[in-house]
mmCIF file of C-alpha atoms in Angstrom:
data_model
loop_
_atom_site.group_PDB
_atom_site.id
_atom_site.type_symbol
_atom_site.label_atom_id
_atom_site.label_comp_id
_atom_site.label_asym_id
_atom_site.label_seq_id
_atom_site.Cartn_x
_atom_site.Cartn_y
_atom_site.Cartn_z
ATOM 1 C CA UNK S 1 75.906 17.155 139.286
ATOM 2 C CA UNK S 2 75.679 20.456 137.459
ATOM 3 C CA UNK S 3 77.960 21.261 134.567
ATOM 4 C CA UNK S 4 78.909 24.903 134.257
ATOM 5 C CA UNK S 5 79.835 26.229 130.862
ATOM 6 C CA UNK S 6 79.510 29.953 131.481
ATOM 7 C CA UNK S 7 77.183 32.182 129.502
ATOM 8 C CA UNK S 8 78.386 32.842 125.994
ATOM 9 C CA UNK S 9 78.233 36.604 125.413
ATOM 10 C CA UNK S 10 76.165 35.900 122.277
ATOM 11 C CA UNK S 11 73.309 34.704 124.528
ATOM 12 C CA UNK S 12 73.545 37.358 127.238
ATOM 13 C CA UNK S 13 70.454 39.225 125.914
ATOM 14 C CA UNK S 14 68.370 36.041 126.273
ATOM 15 C CA UNK S 15 69.147 35.493 129.962
ATOM 16 C CA UNK S 16 66.204 37.564 131.232
ATOM 17 C CA UNK S 17 63.784 35.760 128.925
ATOM 18 C CA UNK S 18 65.080 32.364 130.084
ATOM 19 C CA UNK S 19 64.623 33.359 133.699
ATOM 20 C CA UNK S 20 61.117 34.789 133.209
ATOM 21 C CA UNK S 21 59.814 32.018 130.925
ATOM 22 C CA UNK S 22 61.764 29.001 132.100
ATOM 23 C CA UNK S 23 63.493 26.588 129.774
ATOM 24 C CA UNK S 24 61.247 23.707 130.883
ATOM 25 C CA UNK S 25 58.249 25.643 129.626
ATOM 26 C CA UNK S 26 60.009 26.399 126.331
ATOM 27 C CA UNK S 27 60.869 22.698 125.924
ATOM 28 C CA UNK S 28 57.267 21.635 126.650
ATOM 29 C CA UNK S 29 56.005 24.112 124.027
ATOM 30 C CA UNK S 30 58.471 22.658 121.499
ATOM 31 C CA UNK S 31 57.251 19.136 122.319
ATOM 32 C CA UNK S 32 53.620 20.273 121.900
ATOM 33 C CA UNK S 33 54.467 21.789 118.492
ATOM 34 C CA UNK S 34 53.784 25.342 119.659
ATOM 35 C CA UNK S 35 57.404 26.362 118.991
ATOM 36 C CA UNK S 36 59.744 25.137 116.224
ATOM 37 C CA UNK S 37 62.134 22.253 116.902
ATOM 38 C CA UNK S 38 65.590 23.124 118.214
ATOM 39 C CA UNK S 39 68.516 23.071 115.761
ATOM 40 C CA UNK S 40 70.535 19.871 115.588
ATOM 41 C CA UNK S 41 73.724 19.420 117.570
ATOM 42 C CA UNK S 42 77.089 19.506 115.858
ATOM 43 C CA UNK S 43 78.337 16.516 117.892
ATOM 44 C CA UNK S 44 75.462 13.997 117.939
ATOM 45 C CA UNK S 45 72.214 13.194 116.134
ATOM 46 C CA UNK S 46 69.878 15.159 118.397
ATOM 47 C CA UNK S 47 68.859 18.694 119.354
ATOM 48 C CA UNK S 48 71.158 21.267 120.900
ATOM 49 C CA UNK S 49 71.005 21.490 124.692
ATOM 50 C CA UNK S 50 69.159 24.742 125.370
ATOM 51 C CA UNK S 51 70.106 25.120 129.076
ATOM 52 C CA UNK S 52 73.779 24.395 128.442
ATOM 53 C CA UNK S 53 74.148 26.849 125.584
ATOM 54 C CA UNK S 54 71.723 29.614 126.617
ATOM 55 C CA UNK S 55 72.083 29.614 130.407
ATOM 56 C CA UNK S 56 75.586 28.180 130.491
ATOM 57 C CA UNK S 57 74.645 25.494 133.021
ATOM 58 C CA UNK S 58 73.019 22.068 132.803
ATOM 59 C CA UNK S 59 72.687 18.753 134.597
ATOM 60 C CA UNK S 60 75.042 15.839 134.047
ATOM 61 C CA UNK S 61 71.970 13.602 133.631
ATOM 62 C CA UNK S 62 70.588 15.773 130.801
ATOM 63 C CA UNK S 63 69.127 13.899 127.818
ATOM 64 C CA UNK S 64 71.140 16.145 125.486
ATOM 65 C CA UNK S 65 74.401 15.848 127.457
ATOM 66 C CA UNK S 66 76.292 14.708 124.353
ATOM 67 C CA UNK S 67 75.809 18.271 123.130
ATOM 68 C CA UNK S 68 77.630 19.747 126.132
ATOM 69 C CA UNK S 69 80.426 20.904 123.856
ATOM 70 C CA UNK S 70 82.044 24.179 122.946
ATOM 71 C CA UNK S 71 80.628 25.949 119.904
ATOM 72 C CA UNK S 72 82.051 28.862 117.969
ATOM 73 C CA UNK S 73 79.993 31.997 117.409
ATOM 74 C CA UNK S 74 79.446 30.852 113.806
ATOM 75 C CA UNK S 75 78.211 27.446 114.992
ATOM 76 C CA UNK S 76 75.724 29.198 117.285
ATOM 77 C CA UNK S 77 74.095 30.900 114.297
ATOM 78 C CA UNK S 78 71.529 28.084 113.996
ATOM 79 C CA UNK S 79 70.446 28.568 117.613
ATOM 80 C CA UNK S 80 70.312 32.350 117.165
ATOM 81 C CA UNK S 81 68.187 31.895 114.027
ATOM 82 C CA UNK S 82 65.917 29.487 115.940
ATOM 83 C CA UNK S 83 65.496 32.043 118.722
ATOM 84 C CA UNK S 84 64.424 34.755 116.287
ATOM 85 C CA UNK S 85 62.094 32.388 114.371
ATOM 86 C CA UNK S 86 60.558 31.155 117.631
ATOM 87 C CA UNK S 87 60.161 34.826 118.542
ATOM 88 C CA UNK S 88 60.462 33.903 122.211
ATOM 89 C CA UNK S 89 61.415 37.324 123.487
ATOM 90 C CA UNK S 90 58.211 38.781 122.043
ATOM 91 C CA UNK S 91 55.979 35.852 122.989
ATOM 92 C CA UNK S 92 56.894 35.516 126.666
ATOM 93 C CA UNK S 93 53.308 36.257 127.636
ATOM 94 C CA UNK S 94 52.030 33.705 125.121
ATOM 95 C CA UNK S 95 54.460 31.040 126.365
ATOM 96 C CA UNK S 96 53.414 31.676 129.954
ATOM 97 C CA UNK S 97 49.721 31.393 129.064
ATOM 98 C CA UNK S 98 48.218 28.042 129.853
ATOM 99 C CA UNK S 99 45.958 26.188 127.450
ATOM 100 C CA UNK S 100 42.368 25.618 128.541
ATOM 101 C CA UNK S 101 43.261 21.949 129.210
ATOM 102 C CA UNK S 102 46.179 23.009 131.434
ATOM 103 C CA UNK S 103 43.938 25.451 133.291
ATOM 104 C CA UNK S 104 41.233 22.790 133.752
ATOM 105 C CA UNK S 105 43.777 20.259 135.033
ATOM 106 C CA UNK S 106 45.206 22.794 137.472
ATOM 107 C CA UNK S 107 41.680 23.610 138.655
ATOM 108 C CA UNK S 108 40.805 19.903 138.980
ATOM 109 C CA UNK S 109 44.017 19.243 140.926
ATOM 110 C CA UNK S 110 43.091 21.988 143.386
ATOM 111 C CA UNK S 111 39.723 20.391 144.231
ATOM 112 C CA UNK S 112 39.774 18.049 147.241
ATOM 113 C CA UNK S 113 39.323 14.396 146.247
ATOM 114 C CA UNK S 114 36.124 13.954 148.299
ATOM 115 C CA UNK S 115 34.386 16.640 146.228
ATOM 116 C CA UNK S 116 35.015 14.666 143.020
ATOM 117 C CA UNK S 117 33.511 11.385 144.284
ATOM 118 C CA UNK S 118 29.928 11.091 143.042
ATOM 119 C CA UNK S 119 27.270 9.612 145.319
ATOM 120 C CA UNK S 120 26.539 5.934 144.679
ATOM 121 C CA UNK S 121 23.168 4.865 143.292
ATOM 122 C CA UNK S 122 20.493 5.356 145.914
ATOM 123 C CA UNK S 123 22.645 7.627 148.096
ATOM 124 C CA UNK S 124 21.414 11.148 148.859
ATOM 125 C CA UNK S 125 22.458 13.966 146.514
ATOM 126 C CA UNK S 126 23.299 16.231 149.466
ATOM 127 C CA UNK S 127 25.558 16.017 152.503
ATOM 128 C CA UNK S 128 26.784 18.099 155.402
ATOM 129 C CA UNK S 129 30.533 18.656 155.637
ATOM 130 C CA UNK S 130 32.102 20.993 158.200
ATOM 131 C CA UNK S 131 28.679 22.448 158.943
ATOM 132 C CA UNK S 132 27.947 23.329 155.306
ATOM 133 C CA UNK S 133 25.398 21.648 153.068
ATOM 134 C CA UNK S 134 26.846 20.375 149.773
ATOM 135 C CA UNK S 135 24.880 19.179 146.766
ATOM 136 C CA UNK S 136 26.166 16.923 144.008
ATOM 137 C CA UNK S 137 26.083 18.981 140.802
ATOM 138 C CA UNK S 138 26.589 16.920 137.633
ATOM 139 C CA UNK S 139 27.199 20.094 135.602
ATOM 140 C CA UNK S 140 30.234 21.293 137.569
ATOM 141 C CA UNK S 141 33.788 20.641 136.338
ATOM 142 C CA UNK S 142 32.633 20.780 132.706
ATOM 143 C CA UNK S 143 30.145 17.970 133.197
ATOM 144 C CA UNK S 144 32.376 15.730 135.333
ATOM 145 C CA UNK S 145 30.392 16.628 138.466
ATOM 146 C CA UNK S 146 31.382 17.543 142.005
ATOM 147 C CA UNK S 147 30.001 18.371 145.429
ATOM 148 C CA UNK S 148 29.148 22.085 145.416
ATOM 149 C CA UNK S 149 27.326 24.647 147.532
ATOM 150 C CA UNK S 150 24.562 24.970 144.905
ATOM 151 C CA UNK S 151 21.928 22.568 143.643
ATOM 152 C CA UNK S 152 22.086 21.370 140.059
ATOM 153 C CA UNK S 153 19.064 23.588 139.239
ATOM 154 C CA UNK S 154 21.057 26.631 140.394
ATOM 155 C CA UNK S 155 24.150 25.784 138.334
ATOM 156 C CA UNK S 156 25.314 28.488 135.971
ATOM 157 C CA UNK S 157 28.524 28.556 133.972
ATOM 158 C CA UNK S 158 29.885 31.232 136.271
ATOM 159 C CA UNK S 159 28.195 30.374 139.564
ATOM 160 C CA UNK S 160 29.083 32.832 142.289
ATOM 161 C CA UNK S 161 28.484 31.765 145.847
ATOM 162 C CA UNK S 162 26.692 34.293 148.052
ATOM 163 C CA UNK S 163 29.024 36.862 149.635
ATOM 164 C CA UNK S 164 30.369 35.935 153.032
ATOM 165 C CA UNK S 165 29.263 37.888 156.048
ATOM 166 C CA UNK S 166 31.856 40.466 157.008
ATOM 167 C CA UNK S 167 33.686 39.824 160.230
ATOM 168 C CA UNK S 168 33.062 42.432 162.842
ATOM 169 C CA UNK S 169 35.971 43.407 165.042
ATOM 170 C CA UNK S 170 34.940 43.663 168.661
ATOM 171 C CA UNK S 171 36.787 46.106 170.909
ATOM 172 C CA UNK S 172 38.941 44.332 173.452
#
């Protein structure tokens, strides 16, 4: 169940940033220590609920739901100060940038599981899959290894597979 508070006019300028960055991403950056901690709530011993106060809407199951309370403009000063200290509006690009670990995980998640399974001892280091010959390269995936279209001797940090043959359109 969503709780609608309505956007406080004080936070209207931050709406575009919230939509382009995403509050989940802001919260994960706070948790990782890349942004300062949120100001404390006036009603319980925990942080203010960012979605409720900035966007004006939140979930009933929110971990900060005790903070779903009305604040005066003066009481919002702490959150406004936090926003300017966090410099979120100017660091949207930085917030949206992924760390090298996040990029590597995303890359790893995109690789089919069969490519990550190394050959067992005594098994060949090459295989045919869908008509293509794959070789197990221990250097790929930052040393984790994977089945690739190149041999380990051909591995470079920025291996580029040969260009594909261009498809020729035949007249009908």
